Amino acid sequence: MENSSLHSLIETIVLTSNNNITITNGAGEILYFNPKHWTVYGVKQEDCLGKTVYELEAKGVFNPSITALVIKKKQQVELMQQTLTGKTIMTTAYPIFDSNNQIQFVVSYAQDQTEINKLHLQYKELERQIQNYQQVVKALRQQETAQYRNKKMEEIKRTIHRVANTNATILLLGESGVGKSMWARKIHQLSNERNEPLIEVNCSTIPESLFETELFGYEPGSFTGAHKQGKKGLIEQAHHGTLFLDEIGELSLSLQVKLLKVLVEKKFKRVGSNTDRTSHFRLITATNRPLEEMVNKGEFRLDLYYRINVIPIEIPPLKKRKEDIVFLASHYLSIMNNKYHMEKELHTETYEYLTEYHWPGNVRELENLIERLVLTVDSIIIYPSHLPQALFKNKQMEPDIIDLPLPKNNESLKARLERIEKHILLHTYKQYPSSYKVADLLGISQASAARKLKKYRAE
Ligand SMILES: Nc1ncnc2c1ncn2[C@@H]1O[C@H](COP(=O)(O)OP(=O)(O)OP(=O)(O)O)[C@@H](O)[C@H]1O
C-alpha cells in the first residue's frame, strides 16, 4: 500500500474512533489531535498542534498530562484526567520506541467519563431510592401496623397523629425493641414529607472516624479511598425528608458537638469543601438510654438534649402493657402462619405464660419467639411445654426427697406411693401451673397429668 493511502486509512480510523486520540513525539510535542473531540478538552486542533503537552498542562487543558508521564516512565500509563471544561477523562497512553530504544511517539486514547459518572451518580441515587422503597415495602409486608390495646399506647398514637405533619423534632424513648423505629417510620409516613426520603442512621454503627464523611459527605479526591466523584452525605440525602437518628445516646461527646453544630447552624460543609450547604429535614431521634441521667453525668450535652427533646414520646416496655402481649402474639402468629403457610395455634395456657413473662427484648423478642415456635413445633397446637425455659420464672425443680411426708402407721406401699405422687404433682404444679408443663416435666401424658391433678387438687 502506498504511503499516502495508508496515511488516509489511518486518518479515517482515527477520525471515526470514539476515542480522542492524541499523538506526540518523544519530546511531548503534539503531532496529531483528533479534531472531532475538541469539545472534550475545550481547545481546537489548531491551538494544540505544535504545542507541547507541558504547555497545555500548564494552561490546565488537562491535568495531569498522561503523555508527560509516559515520557518520564517509559511505559504504558492509565489514569483519570480532569479537563479545562470540567470533564473527567479516562486516558491510556503508550510509548512507541525507535531502534535506539528512545521514545519516538506517544499515542494516547481518551474517553469522556462525565456521562458515565453522571449515570453512576443517578444509579446510586436510584439505588438509595430503591432502599427507601424496600423499607416501606418491608414494613407493609410485615404489616408493620402498630398493634396495641394499652391505653398509654392509644395516647401515644394520638400524639403521633397530631404532631406527624408539624415538622416538629421528636425524641422517641424506650427500651430496646419497644417499637421506636417502627413509630419513627410511621411519623414519616403520616407527615407531609411522606414522598420524600426517610434516612435512617444508626448512630452506634457509624465509626467515629467515618462520622463526618457519612453524615456530611465529601468532595472528589478529599482522602485516600474516597469515591472519585465524591459522595452525598446522609444529611444531604435527607433534604426535604426525614432524618431519623437512632441510638443517639451512643454518640460520643465529640460527635455530639458536630451534630449540634449542624442542627443549630442548619448548614454544613462536605469534607474537603469550603462551600456551605443546607439541608432542610425533619429530625426524629431515638434512644434506649436515660438521656437525662446521661446529661447529669456529663455524658450527653445539655444543649443537644434541649435541641432534640422538643416532643419526647416514651414508649412503655411490653411488661408494663400486658394486654398488648396476647394481642401482639396472635398478630405475629397470623403473620408467621401466612409467611410459612402454616396453621399453628397457641394454647390458652401458652398465652398465660407469655403474659407473665417480663420480655426484656420487648416486641422484637416476642416476634422472634413466635416465629421460632411456628417453625419448630411439630404439633398444630403450641403448648406451654414448647416454650423456652426462660419463660418459666424459676429453674426446673425436682421435689426434694427429704421433704416427702413420713409414712403413717400401717400405711400400705400403694397408699404411700400415691401420697408421694400427689406431693410431686402438686409441688410441680405450684411451680408450673400448667398440666402440659407438668406432663412434660414428669414424662407422662397430658391427659394423665390433668386427671391426676384434678384428683389430687380436689383432695
Ligand atoms: N405495637 C407494635 N405493633 C406491631 N409491631 C410492633 C409494635 N411495636 C414494635 N413492633 C415490631 O417490633 C420489632 C422491633 O421494633 P423496633 O425495631 O421499632 O424497636 P426499637 O425500639 O427501635 O428497638 P431498638 O432500640 O433495638 O432499635 C419490629 O419488627 C417492629 O415492627
Coordinates of C-alpha atoms and ligand atoms in Angstrom, one line a residue:
M1 CA 0.0 0.0 0.0
E2 CA 1.2 3.5 -0.9
N3 CA 2.3 5.7 2.0
S4 CA -0.5 8.3 1.1
S5 CA -3.3 5.7 1.1
L6 CA -2.0 4.2 4.3
H7 CA -2.0 7.7 5.8
S8 CA -5.6 8.4 4.8
L9 CA -6.7 5.0 6.0
I10 CA -5.2 5.7 9.5
E11 CA -6.7 9.2 9.4
T12 CA -10.2 7.7 8.7
I13 CA -9.7 5.1 11.5
V14 CA -8.7 7.8 14.0
L15 CA -11.4 10.2 12.9
T16 CA -14.2 7.6 13.2
S17 CA -12.9 6.3 16.5
N18 CA -14.9 7.1 19.7
N19 CA -11.7 7.7 21.5
N20 CA -10.0 11.0 21.5
I21 CA -6.6 10.2 20.1
T22 CA -3.5 12.4 20.5
I23 CA -0.1 11.6 19.1
T24 CA 3.1 13.4 20.2
N25 CA 6.7 13.0 19.5
G26 CA 9.3 11.9 22.2
A27 CA 9.5 15.5 23.4
G28 CA 5.8 15.8 24.0
E29 CA 5.1 18.0 21.0
I30 CA 1.6 17.4 19.7
L31 CA 1.7 16.0 16.1
Y32 CA -1.9 14.9 15.9
F33 CA -5.0 15.8 17.9
N34 CA -8.3 14.4 16.8
P35 CA -10.3 17.5 15.8
K36 CA -13.7 15.8 16.5
H37 CA -13.1 15.8 20.2
W38 CA -12.1 19.4 20.8
T39 CA -15.3 19.9 22.9
V40 CA -13.9 17.4 25.5
Y41 CA -10.7 19.4 26.1
G42 CA -12.1 22.9 25.3
V43 CA -9.4 23.6 22.7
K44 CA -9.3 23.4 19.0
Q45 CA -6.9 21.3 17.0
E46 CA -5.1 24.3 15.6
D47 CA -4.4 25.6 19.2
C48 CA -2.8 22.3 20.1
L49 CA -0.7 21.2 17.1
G50 CA 2.9 22.1 17.6
K51 CA 2.5 22.8 21.3
T52 CA 3.9 20.6 23.9
V53 CA 1.8 18.7 26.4
Y54 CA 3.8 20.5 29.1
E55 CA 2.5 23.9 27.9
L56 CA -1.1 22.6 27.7
E57 CA -0.9 21.1 31.1
A58 CA 0.3 24.4 32.5
K59 CA -2.7 26.1 30.9
G60 CA -4.9 23.5 32.6
V61 CA -6.2 22.0 29.3
F62 CA -5.7 18.6 31.0
N63 CA -4.4 17.6 34.4
P64 CA -2.2 15.7 34.7
S65 CA -0.6 15.1 31.3
I66 CA -0.5 11.4 30.6
T67 CA 2.0 11.9 27.8
A68 CA 4.4 13.6 30.1
L69 CA 4.1 10.6 32.5
V70 CA 4.7 8.1 29.7
I71 CA 7.8 10.0 28.6
K72 CA 9.0 10.0 32.2
K73 CA 8.2 6.4 33.0
K74 CA 8.9 5.0 29.5
Q75 CA 5.9 2.7 29.8
Q76 CA 2.2 2.5 29.3
V77 CA 0.2 4.6 31.7
E78 CA -3.5 4.7 32.6
L79 CA -5.2 7.5 34.6
M80 CA -8.2 9.8 35.1
Q81 CA -7.7 13.4 33.8
Q82 CA -9.6 16.5 34.6
T83 CA -10.0 18.9 31.7
L84 CA -10.5 22.7 31.3
T85 CA -14.1 22.0 30.6
G86 CA -14.6 20.3 33.9
K87 CA -14.9 16.8 32.5
T88 CA -13.4 13.6 33.8
I89 CA -11.5 11.7 31.2
M90 CA -10.2 8.1 31.3
T91 CA -6.9 8.0 29.4
T92 CA -4.5 5.4 28.3
A93 CA -1.2 6.2 26.6
Y94 CA 1.5 4.0 25.0
P95 CA 5.1 4.8 24.1
I96 CA 6.4 3.8 20.7
F97 CA 10.2 3.3 20.7
D98 CA 12.8 3.8 17.9
S99 CA 15.6 1.4 17.1
N100 CA 17.8 3.1 19.9
N101 CA 15.1 2.4 22.5
Q102 CA 14.2 6.1 22.7
I103 CA 10.6 7.2 22.7
Q104 CA 9.7 8.3 19.2
F105 CA 6.0 8.7 19.6
V106 CA 3.4 8.6 22.4
V107 CA -0.2 7.7 21.4
S108 CA -2.9 8.4 23.9
Y109 CA -6.6 7.5 23.9
A110 CA -9.1 9.3 26.0
Q111 CA -12.7 8.6 26.8
D112 CA -15.0 11.1 28.3
Q113 CA -16.3 9.6 31.6
T114 CA -18.5 12.5 32.5
E115 CA -21.7 10.9 31.2
I116 CA -20.7 7.6 32.8
N117 CA -20.1 9.3 36.1
K118 CA -23.4 11.1 35.8
L119 CA -25.1 7.8 35.2
H120 CA -23.2 6.3 38.1
L121 CA -24.5 9.1 40.4
Q122 CA -28.0 8.6 39.0
Y123 CA -27.7 4.9 39.6
K124 CA -26.6 5.5 43.2
E125 CA -29.5 7.8 43.7
L126 CA -31.9 5.2 42.3
E127 CA -30.2 2.6 44.5
R128 CA -30.9 4.8 47.5
Q129 CA -34.5 5.4 46.5
I130 CA -34.9 1.6 46.0
Q131 CA -33.6 1.1 49.5
N132 CA -36.1 3.5 50.8
Y133 CA -39.0 1.8 49.0
Q134 CA -37.7 -1.5 50.1
Q135 CA -38.0 -0.3 53.7
V136 CA -41.5 0.8 53.0
V137 CA -42.4 -2.4 51.3
K138 CA -40.9 -4.5 54.1
A139 CA -42.9 -2.5 56.6
L140 CA -46.0 -3.1 54.6
R141 CA -45.3 -6.7 54.0
Q142 CA -44.7 -7.3 57.7
Q143 CA -47.9 -5.5 58.2
E144 CA -46.0 -3.1 60.3
T145 CA -49.2 -1.6 61.6
A146 CA -48.9 -0.9 65.3
Q147 CA -50.9 -3.3 67.3
Y148 CA -51.9 -2.3 70.8
R149 CA -54.7 -2.4 73.3
N150 CA -53.0 -0.5 76.1
K151 CA -54.4 3.0 77.0
K152 CA -50.9 4.6 77.1
M153 CA -50.2 3.3 73.6
E154 CA -53.5 4.7 72.4
E155 CA -52.4 8.1 73.8
I156 CA -49.1 7.8 72.0
K157 CA -50.8 7.0 68.8
R158 CA -52.9 10.1 69.2
T159 CA -49.9 12.3 69.9
I160 CA -48.1 10.9 66.9
H161 CA -51.0 11.6 64.6
R162 CA -51.2 15.1 66.0
V163 CA -47.6 16.0 65.5
A164 CA -46.7 14.0 62.4
N165 CA -47.2 16.8 59.9
T166 CA -46.0 19.7 62.0
N167 CA -42.3 19.2 61.2
A168 CA -41.6 19.3 65.0
T169 CA -38.5 17.4 66.3
I170 CA -39.4 14.2 68.0
L171 CA -37.5 12.2 70.6
L172 CA -38.6 8.6 70.9
L173 CA -37.6 7.0 74.2
G174 CA -38.0 3.4 75.4
E175 CA -36.3 0.1 75.9
S176 CA -34.8 -1.8 73.0
G177 CA -37.4 -3.5 70.8
V178 CA -40.4 -1.5 72.0
G179 CA -41.0 -0.1 68.5
K180 CA -39.2 3.2 68.4
S181 CA -38.0 2.7 64.8
M182 CA -41.5 1.5 63.8
W183 CA -43.1 4.7 65.2
A184 CA -40.4 6.8 63.5
R185 CA -41.3 5.3 60.2
K186 CA -45.0 5.8 61.0
I187 CA -44.4 9.5 61.7
H188 CA -42.7 9.9 58.4
Q189 CA -45.5 8.1 56.5
L190 CA -48.0 10.4 58.2
S191 CA -46.1 13.5 57.5
N192 CA -46.3 15.9 54.6
E193 CA -42.9 14.6 53.6
R194 CA -44.0 11.1 53.1
N195 CA -43.0 11.0 49.4
E196 CA -39.5 12.4 50.3
P197 CA -36.7 10.3 51.6
L198 CA -36.6 8.8 55.1
I199 CA -32.9 8.5 56.0
E200 CA -32.4 6.1 58.9
V201 CA -29.0 6.4 60.6
N202 CA -28.0 4.1 63.4
C203 CA -25.5 6.3 65.4
S204 CA -24.0 3.3 67.2
T205 CA -22.9 1.6 63.9
I206 CA -21.0 4.5 62.3
P207 CA -17.4 4.5 63.4
E208 CA -16.2 7.8 64.9
S209 CA -13.6 8.3 62.1
L210 CA -16.3 8.0 59.4
F211 CA -19.0 10.0 61.0
E212 CA -18.3 13.3 59.2
T213 CA -17.9 11.7 55.7
E214 CA -21.0 9.6 56.3
L215 CA -23.1 12.5 57.6
F216 CA -21.8 15.4 55.6
G217 CA -20.4 13.7 52.5
Y218 CA -17.2 14.6 50.8
E219 CA -15.8 16.2 47.7
P220 CA -14.0 14.3 44.9
G221 CA -10.5 13.2 46.0
S222 CA -10.7 14.5 49.6
F223 CA -9.0 11.5 51.0
T224 CA -7.4 8.2 50.0
G225 CA -10.1 5.6 49.2
A226 CA -12.7 8.3 48.5
H227 CA -15.0 7.8 45.6
K228 CA -13.7 9.7 42.6
Q229 CA -16.9 11.6 42.2
G230 CA -17.3 12.5 45.9
K231 CA -20.3 11.5 47.9
K232 CA -23.5 13.0 49.2
G233 CA -23.8 12.7 53.0
L234 CA -26.8 11.3 54.8
I235 CA -27.8 14.8 55.9
E236 CA -27.9 16.0 52.3
Q237 CA -29.8 12.8 51.3
A238 CA -32.5 13.7 53.9
H239 CA -33.1 17.1 52.2
H240 CA -36.9 17.8 52.2
G241 CA -37.5 14.5 54.0
T242 CA -36.9 13.0 57.5
L243 CA -33.6 12.2 59.2
F244 CA -34.0 9.5 61.8
L245 CA -31.0 9.3 64.1
D246 CA -31.5 6.0 66.0
E247 CA -29.4 5.2 69.2
I248 CA -28.5 8.9 69.6
G249 CA -27.4 8.2 73.2
E250 CA -24.4 6.2 71.8
L251 CA -22.8 9.3 70.1
S252 CA -19.5 10.3 71.7
L253 CA -19.3 13.8 73.1
S254 CA -17.1 15.0 70.2
L255 CA -19.6 13.8 67.7
Q256 CA -22.4 15.4 69.7
V257 CA -20.7 18.7 69.2
K258 CA -20.5 18.2 65.4
L259 CA -24.1 17.2 65.2
L260 CA -25.3 20.1 67.3
K261 CA -23.4 22.5 65.0
V262 CA -25.5 21.3 62.0
L263 CA -28.7 21.5 63.9
V264 CA -28.0 25.0 65.2
E265 CA -26.5 26.5 62.0
K266 CA -28.7 24.5 59.7
K267 CA -25.8 24.2 57.3
F268 CA -22.8 22.0 56.8
K269 CA -19.8 21.5 54.6
R270 CA -18.8 18.4 52.7
V271 CA -15.4 17.1 53.8
G272 CA -12.8 18.7 51.5
S273 CA -15.1 21.6 50.6
N274 CA -15.4 25.2 51.9
T275 CA -18.8 25.7 50.5
D276 CA -21.7 25.8 52.9
R277 CA -24.6 23.5 52.0
T278 CA -28.1 23.5 53.5
S279 CA -30.4 20.6 54.1
H280 CA -34.0 21.0 55.3
F281 CA -35.2 17.9 57.1
R282 CA -37.5 16.8 59.8
L283 CA -35.5 15.4 62.7
I284 CA -36.5 12.3 64.7
T285 CA -34.2 10.8 67.2
A286 CA -34.5 7.7 69.4
T287 CA -32.6 6.1 72.3
N288 CA -33.0 3.4 74.9
R289 CA -30.5 5.3 77.2
P290 CA -31.6 7.5 80.0
L291 CA -30.6 10.8 78.4
E292 CA -31.5 13.0 81.3
E293 CA -29.3 10.9 83.6
M294 CA -26.5 11.0 81.0
V295 CA -26.8 14.8 80.9
N296 CA -26.4 14.9 84.7
K297 CA -23.3 12.7 84.5
G298 CA -21.8 14.8 81.7
E299 CA -22.1 12.0 79.1
F300 CA -24.7 13.8 76.9
R301 CA -24.6 17.5 76.1
L302 CA -27.3 19.6 77.6
D303 CA -27.6 21.9 74.6
L304 CA -28.1 18.9 72.3
Y305 CA -30.6 17.3 74.7
Y306 CA -32.7 20.5 74.5
R307 CA -32.4 20.6 70.7
I308 CA -33.7 17.0 70.3
N309 CA -36.1 16.9 73.2
V310 CA -38.9 19.0 71.7
I311 CA -41.6 16.4 71.7
P312 CA -40.5 13.5 73.8
I313 CA -42.5 10.3 73.4
E314 CA -41.8 7.5 75.8
I315 CA -42.9 4.0 74.7
P316 CA -43.6 1.7 77.7
P317 CA -41.9 -1.7 77.8
L318 CA -44.1 -4.7 77.0
K319 CA -44.1 -5.9 80.6
K320 CA -46.0 -2.7 81.5
R321 CA -48.7 -3.3 78.9
K322 CA -49.7 -6.9 79.5
E323 CA -52.9 -6.5 77.5
D324 CA -50.7 -6.0 74.4
I325 CA -48.9 -9.2 74.8
V326 CA -51.8 -11.5 73.8
F327 CA -52.8 -9.1 71.1
L328 CA -49.2 -9.0 69.6
A329 CA -48.7 -12.7 70.0
S330 CA -51.8 -13.5 67.9
H331 CA -50.9 -10.8 65.4
Y332 CA -47.4 -12.3 64.9
L333 CA -48.9 -15.9 64.9
S334 CA -51.1 -14.9 61.9
I335 CA -48.2 -13.2 60.2
M336 CA -45.9 -16.2 60.6
N337 CA -48.6 -18.7 59.6
N338 CA -49.1 -16.7 56.4
K339 CA -45.4 -16.4 55.8
Y340 CA -44.7 -20.1 56.3
H341 CA -48.0 -21.5 55.1
M342 CA -48.8 -23.0 58.5
E343 CA -51.9 -23.1 60.7
K344 CA -50.4 -23.1 64.2
E345 CA -52.4 -22.1 67.2
L346 CA -51.3 -21.0 70.7
H347 CA -52.9 -22.9 73.5
T348 CA -54.7 -20.7 76.1
E349 CA -52.2 -21.7 78.8
T350 CA -49.4 -20.7 76.4
Y351 CA -50.9 -17.2 76.2
E352 CA -50.9 -17.2 80.1
Y353 CA -47.2 -17.9 80.2
L354 CA -46.5 -15.3 77.5
T355 CA -48.4 -12.7 79.6
E356 CA -46.5 -13.5 82.8
Y357 CA -43.0 -13.2 81.2
H358 CA -41.1 -9.9 81.6
W359 CA -39.9 -9.6 77.9
P360 CA -36.5 -7.9 78.3
G361 CA -36.3 -7.8 74.5
N362 CA -39.8 -6.4 74.2
V363 CA -41.9 -6.8 71.0
R364 CA -38.8 -7.9 69.0
E365 CA -38.3 -10.8 71.4
L366 CA -42.0 -11.8 71.2
E367 CA -41.9 -11.6 67.4
N368 CA -38.8 -13.8 67.2
L369 CA -40.2 -16.3 69.7
I370 CA -43.5 -16.7 67.8
E371 CA -41.6 -17.2 64.5
R372 CA -39.3 -19.8 66.2
L373 CA -42.3 -21.7 67.7
V374 CA -44.2 -21.7 64.4
L375 CA -41.2 -23.1 62.6
T376 CA -40.0 -25.6 65.2
V377 CA -43.1 -27.1 66.9
D378 CA -44.4 -30.2 65.3
S379 CA -47.9 -30.2 66.6
I380 CA -50.6 -27.8 65.4
I381 CA -51.1 -26.5 68.9
I382 CA -48.3 -24.7 70.6
Y383 CA -48.4 -25.8 74.3
P384 CA -46.6 -24.2 77.3
S385 CA -44.1 -27.2 77.2
H386 CA -42.9 -25.9 73.9
L387 CA -41.9 -22.6 75.4
P388 CA -38.2 -21.9 76.3
Q389 CA -37.1 -22.3 79.9
A390 CA -36.6 -18.5 80.2
L391 CA -40.4 -18.1 80.3
F392 CA -40.7 -20.0 83.5
K393 CA -39.7 -17.8 86.4
N394 CA -37.8 -20.4 88.5
K395 CA -35.5 -23.1 87.3
Q396 CA -37.0 -26.5 86.9
M397 CA -37.1 -28.0 90.4
E398 CA -37.0 -31.6 91.4
P399 CA -39.1 -32.4 94.5
D400 CA -36.7 -32.9 97.4
I401 CA -37.0 -36.4 98.7
I402 CA -36.2 -35.2 102.3
D403 CA -39.4 -33.1 102.2
L404 CA -41.5 -36.1 101.4
P405 CA -44.1 -37.0 104.0
L406 CA -43.2 -39.6 106.6
P407 CA -45.0 -42.9 106.4
K408 CA -48.2 -43.1 108.5
N409 CA -48.9 -46.1 110.8
N410 CA -49.9 -49.2 108.8
E411 CA -49.8 -47.3 105.6
S412 CA -49.6 -49.6 102.6
L413 CA -46.9 -49.1 100.0
K414 CA -49.5 -48.3 97.4
A415 CA -51.0 -45.6 99.6
R416 CA -47.6 -44.2 100.4
L417 CA -46.6 -44.1 96.8
E418 CA -49.8 -42.3 96.0
R419 CA -49.1 -39.7 98.7
I420 CA -45.6 -39.2 97.2
E421 CA -47.1 -38.9 93.7
K422 CA -49.5 -36.4 95.0
H423 CA -46.7 -34.4 96.6
I424 CA -44.6 -34.5 93.4
L425 CA -47.5 -33.5 91.2
L426 CA -48.8 -30.6 93.4
H427 CA -45.3 -29.4 94.0
T428 CA -44.5 -29.3 90.3
Y429 CA -47.9 -27.7 89.5
K430 CA -47.2 -25.0 92.0
Q431 CA -44.0 -24.1 90.1
Y432 CA -45.6 -24.5 86.7
P433 CA -49.4 -24.2 86.8
S434 CA -50.0 -26.0 83.6
S435 CA -51.0 -29.6 83.1
Y436 CA -49.0 -29.6 79.9
K437 CA -45.8 -28.4 81.5
V438 CA -46.3 -30.8 84.4
A439 CA -46.8 -33.7 81.9
D440 CA -43.7 -32.6 80.0
L441 CA -41.5 -32.3 83.1
L442 CA -42.6 -35.6 84.6
G443 CA -42.6 -37.6 81.4
I444 CA -46.3 -38.5 81.5
S445 CA -49.1 -37.8 79.1
Q446 CA -51.0 -34.5 79.4
A447 CA -54.3 -36.5 79.9
S448 CA -52.8 -38.4 82.8
A449 CA -51.3 -35.3 84.3
A450 CA -54.6 -33.5 84.0
R451 CA -56.5 -36.5 85.5
K452 CA -54.1 -36.9 88.5
L453 CA -54.0 -33.1 89.1
K454 CA -57.8 -33.0 89.2
K455 CA -57.9 -35.8 91.7
Y456 CA -55.1 -34.5 94.0
R457 CA -56.2 -30.9 93.9
A458 CA -59.7 -31.9 94.9
E459 CA -58.5 -33.9 98.0
Ligands
LIG1 N1 -47.1 -2.0 68.6 C1 -46.4 -2.8 67.7 N2 -47.2 -3.5 66.8 C2 -46.6 -4.3 65.9 N3 -45.3 -4.5 65.8 C3 -44.5 -3.8 66.6 C4 -45.0 -3.0 67.6 N4 -44.0 -2.4 68.3 C5 -42.9 -3.0 67.8 N5 -43.2 -3.8 66.8 C6 -42.2 -4.6 66.0 O1 -41.2 -5.0 66.9 C7 -39.9 -5.0 66.2 C8 -38.9 -4.1 67.0 O2 -39.3 -2.8 66.8 P1 -38.3 -1.6 66.6 O3 -37.1 -2.1 65.8 O4 -39.1 -0.5 66.1 O5 -37.8 -1.4 68.1 P2 -36.8 -0.3 68.6 O6 -37.4 0.3 69.9 O7 -36.5 0.7 67.6 O8 -35.6 -1.2 69.0 P3 -34.0 -0.7 69.2 O9 -33.9 0.2 70.3 O10 -33.3 -2.0 69.5 O11 -33.6 -0.1 67.9 C9 -40.2 -4.5 64.8 O12 -40.3 -5.7 63.9 C10 -41.5 -3.8 64.9 O13 -42.2 -3.8 63.7

